[in-house]
C-alpha cells in the first residue's frame, strides 16, 4: 500500500517540472536558536526548511512555483515572461533569473507607491540591481492596489507588438503555483520521518498566498496532524486569508485532494506597520537568525515570518517536546536595501 507521501508525490508527478529549482531543499535543525529562546521560557525544537536554497538567481520560494508554472510558458511557445512587483520584489528577481536561464525575454511592471523608499539605495541595490543584471526590462507604474492589472496591460502591449508573452502573476500566486508548494510538504514529511519526528506545525510568512495555499493542501494530504501557520506580512490578514482559500481550493481541485477551509490560519498583528516596513521584532529576528544560525533573512518577508514565530513561542503556543518547522522563503538580496537598519 502506498504511503500518504507517495500518493501525493504521484499526484504531483502529473504536472511537468522544468528542473529550475534545486529540490529537495534541506531541512535543518536550529539548535542554537532553540537554546537561546529556551532561556526565557518554553521553546519547541525548531527546524528550518531551506527554500532559500533553490538555486537559480540566489534562490527563494518562488522558484519552486516557477519550476511548475513556467512549463506552461514553454509548452505555449512563449518568448517573453511578464510579471511585476515592488522595486525590491523577490518574486520579480526570481522571474528575471528564470527568464535568463531559459533564454526568454523578461518585462517587469515595477510598482511605485506601495511603500515609501526606506533608503536612498532602495532602487539601486539588492533585487533591483539583480533584475538589471539578469536582463529584465523594467516598466515603472504607479501602485493602485491591483496586483495584476498592470502586468496584464503590459502583456497586452507586448502581444500587440508581435511578442508571445506569458503572464507570471504577482508572487507567482495561482492554483498551479500552490500545487508546486504542496511538493514542499511532501519533502518535509519524508525528511522529518527520516529524522524521527512529525512536525507539530509549519510556520511561514504569507502575503500573496499561494505558498500557504500549497502548504495547507499538502499537509492535509500527508501531514494531517500538522498545523500550517501563516504569519501575515502585509498587514492585510482578511485579504491574505481570502486568497489562500481561493488558491487552496484551486490547487486541491487540480490535485484531486480535499480542501478544508478551517485548515487555513493567518496570524494577524505581527506584521508591523505595513508591507515592507520592518519593526523592532523583525530586526531582532534577522539578527538572531544570522548570529545563531547563519541564516540571512529579509525585512519584508522571511524576517517578519521568523519574528512571528518567535512571538508565538514567547506567547507559549507550543511545548518543549513539539517540533516546529520554519519555512525560510528566501529574500536575502532585499536585505541590502535596508542596511541602514543595522548600522
GROMACS .gro file of C-alpha atoms in nm:
model
  343
    1UNK     CA    1   0.000   0.000   0.000
    2UNK     CA    2   0.128   0.346  -0.088
    3UNK     CA    3   0.208   0.589   0.192
    4UNK     CA    4   0.039   0.928   0.201
    5UNK     CA    5   0.363   1.092   0.083
    6UNK     CA    6   0.388   0.851  -0.211
    7UNK     CA    7   0.026   0.918  -0.306
    8UNK     CA    8   0.079   1.294  -0.303
    9UNK     CA    9   0.407   1.256  -0.495
   10UNK     CA   10   0.229   1.056  -0.765
   11UNK     CA   11  -0.038   1.323  -0.799
   12UNK     CA   12   0.228   1.593  -0.822
   13UNK     CA   13   0.407   1.394  -1.093
   14UNK     CA   14   0.112   1.466  -1.326
   15UNK     CA   15   0.238   1.823  -1.350
   16UNK     CA   16   0.557   1.875  -1.555
   17UNK     CA   17   0.857   2.050  -1.400
   18UNK     CA   18   1.138   2.230  -1.577
   19UNK     CA   19   1.405   2.141  -1.322
   20UNK     CA   20   1.486   2.506  -1.248
   21UNK     CA   21   1.479   2.465  -0.871
   22UNK     CA   22   1.729   2.257  -0.676
   23UNK     CA   23   1.497   2.016  -0.496
   24UNK     CA   24   1.453   1.881  -0.238
   25UNK     CA   25   1.572   2.171  -0.025
   26UNK     CA   26   1.738   2.087   0.308
   27UNK     CA   27   1.556   2.052   0.640
   28UNK     CA   28   1.795   2.155   0.918
   29UNK     CA   29   1.778   2.188   1.297
   30UNK     CA   30   1.802   2.534   1.454
   31UNK     CA   31   1.967   2.417   1.775
   32UNK     CA   32   2.122   2.746   1.881
   33UNK     CA   33   1.807   2.950   1.824
   34UNK     CA   34   1.609   2.687   2.017
   35UNK     CA   35   1.852   2.706   2.308
   36UNK     CA   36   1.852   3.087   2.303
   37UNK     CA   37   1.473   3.114   2.316
   38UNK     CA   38   1.452   2.843   2.583
   39UNK     CA   39   1.648   3.068   2.822
   40UNK     CA   40   1.342   3.292   2.856
   41UNK     CA   41   1.072   3.023   2.865
   42UNK     CA   42   0.946   2.712   2.692
   43UNK     CA   43   1.068   2.665   2.336
   44UNK     CA   44   0.984   2.379   2.100
   45UNK     CA   45   1.250   2.211   1.888
   46UNK     CA   46   1.298   2.436   1.586
   47UNK     CA   47   1.379   2.331   1.230
   48UNK     CA   48   1.421   2.531   0.910
   49UNK     CA   49   1.314   2.428   0.560
   50UNK     CA   50   1.571   2.600   0.338
   51UNK     CA   51   1.365   2.732   0.050
   52UNK     CA   52   1.633   2.998   0.017
   53UNK     CA   53   1.848   2.720  -0.131
   54UNK     CA   54   1.650   2.660  -0.451
   55UNK     CA   55   1.946   2.775  -0.657
   56UNK     CA   56   1.890   2.995  -0.961
   57UNK     CA   57   1.932   3.370  -0.911
   58UNK     CA   58   2.008   3.339  -0.535
   59UNK     CA   59   1.704   3.118  -0.475
   60UNK     CA   60   1.377   3.161  -0.288
   61UNK     CA   61   1.032   3.011  -0.265
   62UNK     CA   62   0.911   3.149  -0.599
   63UNK     CA   63   1.150   2.922  -0.789
   64UNK     CA   64   0.963   2.616  -0.664
   65UNK     CA   65   0.647   2.769  -0.811
   66UNK     CA   66   0.819   2.876  -1.133
   67UNK     CA   67   0.950   2.522  -1.181
   68UNK     CA   68   0.591   2.412  -1.238
   69UNK     CA   69   0.429   2.729  -1.372
   70UNK     CA   70   0.682   2.801  -1.646
   71UNK     CA   71   0.634   2.458  -1.801
   72UNK     CA   72   0.312   2.613  -1.934
   73UNK     CA   73   0.509   2.902  -2.081
   74UNK     CA   74   0.747   2.670  -2.264
   75UNK     CA   75   0.464   2.449  -2.389
   76UNK     CA   76   0.283   2.757  -2.523
   77UNK     CA   77   0.591   2.876  -2.714
   78UNK     CA   78   0.626   3.197  -2.512
   79UNK     CA   79   0.924   3.419  -2.591
   80UNK     CA   80   0.873   3.667  -2.305
   81UNK     CA   81   0.790   3.642  -1.935
   82UNK     CA   82   0.583   3.929  -1.795
   83UNK     CA   83   0.542   3.984  -1.423
   84UNK     CA   84   0.553   4.259  -1.163
   85UNK     CA   85   0.608   4.370  -0.808
   86UNK     CA   86   0.758   4.646  -0.598
   87UNK     CA   87   1.113   4.769  -0.654
   88UNK     CA   88   1.268   4.511  -0.418
   89UNK     CA   89   1.033   4.225  -0.510
   90UNK     CA   90   1.189   3.883  -0.453
   91UNK     CA   91   0.937   3.739  -0.696
   92UNK     CA   92   1.044   3.972  -0.979
   93UNK     CA   93   1.408   3.882  -0.926
   94UNK     CA   94   1.334   3.509  -0.948
   95UNK     CA   95   1.120   3.556  -1.261
   96UNK     CA   96   1.402   3.755  -1.421
   97UNK     CA   97   1.656   3.489  -1.325
   98UNK     CA   98   1.435   3.211  -1.462
   99UNK     CA   99   1.392   3.402  -1.789
  100UNK     CA  100   1.768   3.439  -1.821
  101UNK     CA  101   1.820   3.069  -1.756
  102UNK     CA  102   1.553   2.973  -2.013
  103UNK     CA  103   1.669   3.218  -2.279
  104UNK     CA  104   1.348   3.424  -2.267
  105UNK     CA  105   1.299   3.800  -2.256
  106UNK     CA  106   1.160   3.945  -1.935
  107UNK     CA  107   0.946   4.254  -1.885
  108UNK     CA  108   0.854   4.364  -1.533
  109UNK     CA  109   0.590   4.612  -1.414
  110UNK     CA  110   0.767   4.781  -1.122
  111UNK     CA  111   0.516   4.927  -0.878
  112UNK     CA  112   0.597   5.257  -0.713
  113UNK     CA  113   0.399   5.398  -0.423
  114UNK     CA  114   0.307   5.085  -0.231
  115UNK     CA  115   0.565   5.185   0.028
  116UNK     CA  116   0.794   5.483   0.072
  117UNK     CA  117   1.157   5.406  -0.023
  118UNK     CA  118   1.324   5.322   0.310
  119UNK     CA  119   1.670   5.433   0.196
  120UNK     CA  120   1.850   5.618  -0.087
  121UNK     CA  121   1.985   5.280  -0.202
  122UNK     CA  122   1.641   5.122  -0.233
  123UNK     CA  123   1.618   5.142  -0.613
  124UNK     CA  124   1.984   5.069  -0.682
  125UNK     CA  125   2.085   4.763  -0.482
  126UNK     CA  126   1.959   4.418  -0.389
  127UNK     CA  127   1.686   4.278  -0.611
  128UNK     CA  128   1.671   4.597  -0.820
  129UNK     CA  129   2.035   4.554  -0.922
  130UNK     CA  130   1.990   4.183  -0.994
  131UNK     CA  131   1.686   4.246  -1.216
  132UNK     CA  132   1.906   4.462  -1.440
  133UNK     CA  133   2.191   4.212  -1.439
  134UNK     CA  134   1.951   3.933  -1.541
  135UNK     CA  135   1.847   4.148  -1.839
  136UNK     CA  136   1.491   4.235  -1.737
  137UNK     CA  137   1.327   4.537  -1.900
  138UNK     CA  138   1.164   4.748  -1.628
  139UNK     CA  139   0.843   4.948  -1.666
  140UNK     CA  140   0.763   5.190  -1.384
  141UNK     CA  141   0.391   5.201  -1.296
  142UNK     CA  142   0.201   5.355  -1.003
  143UNK     CA  143   0.064   5.123  -0.736
  144UNK     CA  144  -0.317   5.127  -0.728
  145UNK     CA  145  -0.386   4.815  -0.523
  146UNK     CA  146  -0.448   4.592  -0.824
  147UNK     CA  147  -0.163   4.341  -0.811
  148UNK     CA  148  -0.204   4.200  -1.160
  149UNK     CA  149  -0.369   4.477  -1.363
  150UNK     CA  150  -0.050   4.645  -1.483
  151UNK     CA  151   0.105   4.304  -1.557
  152UNK     CA  152  -0.188   4.215  -1.783
  153UNK     CA  153  -0.175   4.557  -1.951
  154UNK     CA  154   0.198   4.518  -2.017
  155UNK     CA  155   0.144   4.173  -2.167
  156UNK     CA  156  -0.125   4.311  -2.398
  157UNK     CA  157   0.109   4.584  -2.525
  158UNK     CA  158   0.379   4.328  -2.594
  159UNK     CA  159   0.131   4.099  -2.769
  160UNK     CA  160   0.026   4.387  -2.992
  161UNK     CA  161   0.393   4.427  -3.086
  162UNK     CA  162   0.405   4.067  -3.207
  163UNK     CA  163   0.559   3.912  -2.897
  164UNK     CA  164   0.437   3.591  -2.731
  165UNK     CA  165   0.418   3.688  -2.364
  166UNK     CA  166   0.342   3.457  -2.074
  167UNK     CA  167   0.199   3.624  -1.765
  168UNK     CA  168   0.351   3.524  -1.433
  169UNK     CA  169   0.109   3.660  -1.171
  170UNK     CA  170   0.218   3.872  -0.876
  171UNK     CA  171   0.408   3.648  -0.635
  172UNK     CA  172   0.374   3.356  -0.882
  173UNK     CA  173   0.046   3.305  -0.698
  174UNK     CA  174  -0.208   3.090  -0.880
  175UNK     CA  175  -0.363   2.746  -0.830
  176UNK     CA  176  -0.069   2.587  -1.016
  177UNK     CA  177   0.176   2.786  -0.805
  178UNK     CA  178   0.002   2.646  -0.498
  179UNK     CA  179   0.026   2.293  -0.641
  180UNK     CA  180   0.402   2.345  -0.650
  181UNK     CA  181   0.406   2.425  -0.280
  182UNK     CA  182   0.226   2.104  -0.192
  183UNK     CA  183   0.551   1.940  -0.305
  184UNK     CA  184   0.735   2.118  -0.022
  185UNK     CA  185   0.517   1.936   0.232
  186UNK     CA  186   0.590   1.602   0.067
  187UNK     CA  187   0.959   1.680   0.114
  188UNK     CA  188   0.913   1.791   0.474
  189UNK     CA  189   0.714   1.478   0.559
  190UNK     CA  190   0.980   1.246   0.416
  191UNK     CA  191   1.272   1.440   0.567
  192UNK     CA  192   1.110   1.466   0.911
  193UNK     CA  193   1.029   1.093   0.911
  194UNK     CA  194   1.393   1.017   0.833
  195UNK     CA  195   1.494   1.240   1.126
  196UNK     CA  196   1.247   1.070   1.357
  197UNK     CA  197   0.979   1.332   1.416
  198UNK     CA  198   0.647   1.463   1.291
  199UNK     CA  199   0.612   1.843   1.277
  200UNK     CA  200   0.351   1.987   1.508
  201UNK     CA  201   0.336   2.297   1.290
  202UNK     CA  202   0.482   2.451   0.975
  203UNK     CA  203   0.525   2.827   1.016
  204UNK     CA  204   0.599   3.072   0.737
  205UNK     CA  205   0.539   3.427   0.616
  206UNK     CA  206   0.233   3.470   0.397
  207UNK     CA  207   0.147   3.752   0.157
  208UNK     CA  208   0.047   3.668  -0.199
  209UNK     CA  209  -0.100   3.347  -0.054
  210UNK     CA  210  -0.013   3.061  -0.291
  211UNK     CA  211   0.274   2.935  -0.075
  212UNK     CA  212   0.040   2.895   0.221
  213UNK     CA  213  -0.234   2.751  -0.001
  214UNK     CA  214   0.001   2.479  -0.124
  215UNK     CA  215   0.131   2.404   0.225
  216UNK     CA  216  -0.226   2.365   0.351
  217UNK     CA  217  -0.324   2.130   0.069
  218UNK     CA  218  -0.003   1.928   0.107
  219UNK     CA  219  -0.038   1.900   0.484
  220UNK     CA  220  -0.397   1.776   0.455
  221UNK     CA  221  -0.270   1.509   0.213
  222UNK     CA  222   0.031   1.374   0.403
  223UNK     CA  223   0.071   1.552   0.740
  224UNK     CA  224  -0.290   1.580   0.862
  225UNK     CA  225  -0.186   1.637   1.225
  226UNK     CA  226   0.047   1.924   1.131
  227UNK     CA  227  -0.090   2.277   1.151
  228UNK     CA  228   0.013   2.528   0.884
  229UNK     CA  229   0.054   2.873   1.040
  230UNK     CA  230   0.086   3.173   0.810
  231UNK     CA  231   0.229   3.495   0.953
  232UNK     CA  232   0.063   3.782   0.764
  233UNK     CA  233   0.336   4.022   0.647
  234UNK     CA  234   0.109   4.258   0.452
  235UNK     CA  235  -0.100   4.380   0.747
  236UNK     CA  236  -0.394   4.262   0.534
  237UNK     CA  237  -0.498   3.936   0.706
  238UNK     CA  238  -0.850   3.925   0.564
  239UNK     CA  239  -0.726   3.969   0.206
  240UNK     CA  240  -0.449   3.714   0.261
  241UNK     CA  241  -0.688   3.454   0.403
  242UNK     CA  242  -0.934   3.505   0.117
  243UNK     CA  243  -0.655   3.448  -0.136
  244UNK     CA  244  -0.528   3.139   0.049
  245UNK     CA  245  -0.881   2.997   0.034
  246UNK     CA  246  -0.908   3.074  -0.339
  247UNK     CA  247  -0.571   2.933  -0.441
  248UNK     CA  248  -0.601   2.643  -0.198
  249UNK     CA  249  -0.932   2.529  -0.343
  250UNK     CA  250  -0.791   2.563  -0.694
  251UNK     CA  251  -0.482   2.358  -0.608
  252UNK     CA  252  -0.689   2.093  -0.432
  253UNK     CA  253  -0.909   2.061  -0.739
  254UNK     CA  254  -0.605   2.017  -0.963
  255UNK     CA  255  -0.460   1.752  -0.731
  256UNK     CA  256  -0.799   1.590  -0.669
  257UNK     CA  257  -0.738   1.634  -0.298
  258UNK     CA  258  -0.975   1.756  -0.026
  259UNK     CA  259  -0.955   2.118   0.086
  260UNK     CA  260  -1.083   2.219   0.428
  261UNK     CA  261  -1.114   2.597   0.484
  262UNK     CA  262  -1.075   2.551   0.860
  263UNK     CA  263  -0.716   2.438   0.793
  264UNK     CA  264  -0.625   2.796   0.698
  265UNK     CA  265  -0.474   3.003   0.980
  266UNK     CA  266  -0.344   3.352   0.906
  267UNK     CA  267  -0.197   3.519   1.214
  268UNK     CA  268  -0.265   3.892   1.222
  269UNK     CA  269  -0.099   4.169   1.419
  270UNK     CA  270   0.264   4.061   1.381
  271UNK     CA  271   0.347   4.238   1.053
  272UNK     CA  272   0.447   4.572   1.195
  273UNK     CA  273   0.313   4.899   1.049
  274UNK     CA  274   0.257   4.758   0.699
  275UNK     CA  275   0.403   4.583   0.397
  276UNK     CA  276   0.775   4.645   0.353
  277UNK     CA  277   0.804   4.833   0.682
  278UNK     CA  278   1.008   4.633   0.933
  279UNK     CA  279   0.957   4.682   1.305
  280UNK     CA  280   1.176   4.610   1.607
  281UNK     CA  281   1.072   4.244   1.623
  282UNK     CA  282   1.171   4.194   1.259
  283UNK     CA  283   1.512   4.346   1.315
  284UNK     CA  284   1.564   4.130   1.624
  285UNK     CA  285   1.466   3.816   1.430
  286UNK     CA  286   1.706   3.898   1.144
  287UNK     CA  287   1.990   3.950   1.393
  288UNK     CA  288   1.911   3.626   1.579
  289UNK     CA  289   1.882   3.421   1.260
  290UNK     CA  290   2.216   3.548   1.134
  291UNK     CA  291   2.408   3.533   1.461
  292UNK     CA  292   2.278   3.198   1.585
  293UNK     CA  293   2.206   3.000   1.266
  294UNK     CA  294   2.389   3.184   0.982
  295UNK     CA  295   2.051   3.239   0.814
  296UNK     CA  296   2.014   3.552   0.600
  297UNK     CA  297   1.657   3.681   0.629
  298UNK     CA  298   1.498   3.985   0.468
  299UNK     CA  299   1.297   4.264   0.636
  300UNK     CA  300   0.990   4.226   0.412
  301UNK     CA  301   0.911   3.853   0.419
  302UNK     CA  302   1.127   3.591   0.590
  303UNK     CA  303   1.242   3.823   0.869
  304UNK     CA  304   0.882   3.903   0.958
  305UNK     CA  305   0.797   3.534   0.938
  306UNK     CA  306   1.065   3.442   1.191
  307UNK     CA  307   0.962   3.737   1.409
  308UNK     CA  308   0.608   3.598   1.410
  309UNK     CA  309   0.730   3.251   1.503
  310UNK     CA  310   0.934   3.394   1.791
  311UNK     CA  311   0.633   3.592   1.913
  312UNK     CA  312   0.415   3.280   1.915
  313UNK     CA  313   0.683   3.085   2.104
  314UNK     CA  314   0.711   3.359   2.366
  315UNK     CA  315   0.333   3.356   2.400
  316UNK     CA  316   0.354   2.989   2.498
  317UNK     CA  317   0.181   2.836   2.197
  318UNK     CA  318   0.392   2.516   2.189
  319UNK     CA  319   0.560   2.280   2.436
  320UNK     CA  320   0.928   2.189   2.454
  321UNK     CA  321   0.857   1.839   2.320
  322UNK     CA  322   0.697   1.958   1.997
  323UNK     CA  323   0.879   2.015   1.667
  324UNK     CA  324   0.815   2.327   1.460
  325UNK     CA  325   0.935   2.375   1.102
  326UNK     CA  326   1.001   2.730   0.986
  327UNK     CA  327   0.994   2.776   0.608
  328UNK     CA  328   1.273   3.015   0.506
  329UNK     CA  329   1.128   3.160   0.186
  330UNK     CA  330   1.448   3.344   0.089
  331UNK     CA  331   1.479   3.714   0.008
  332UNK     CA  332   1.840   3.778   0.110
  333UNK     CA  333   1.911   4.038  -0.165
  334UNK     CA  334   1.644   4.275  -0.030
  335UNK     CA  335   1.835   4.298   0.298
  336UNK     CA  336   2.092   4.525   0.136
  337UNK     CA  337   1.828   4.788   0.056
  338UNK     CA  338   1.760   4.808   0.432
  339UNK     CA  339   2.121   4.805   0.553
  340UNK     CA  340   2.074   5.132   0.743
  341UNK     CA  341   1.861   4.941   0.998
  342UNK     CA  342   2.173   4.755   1.112
  343UNK     CA  343   2.422   5.042   1.140
   0.00000   0.00000   0.00000
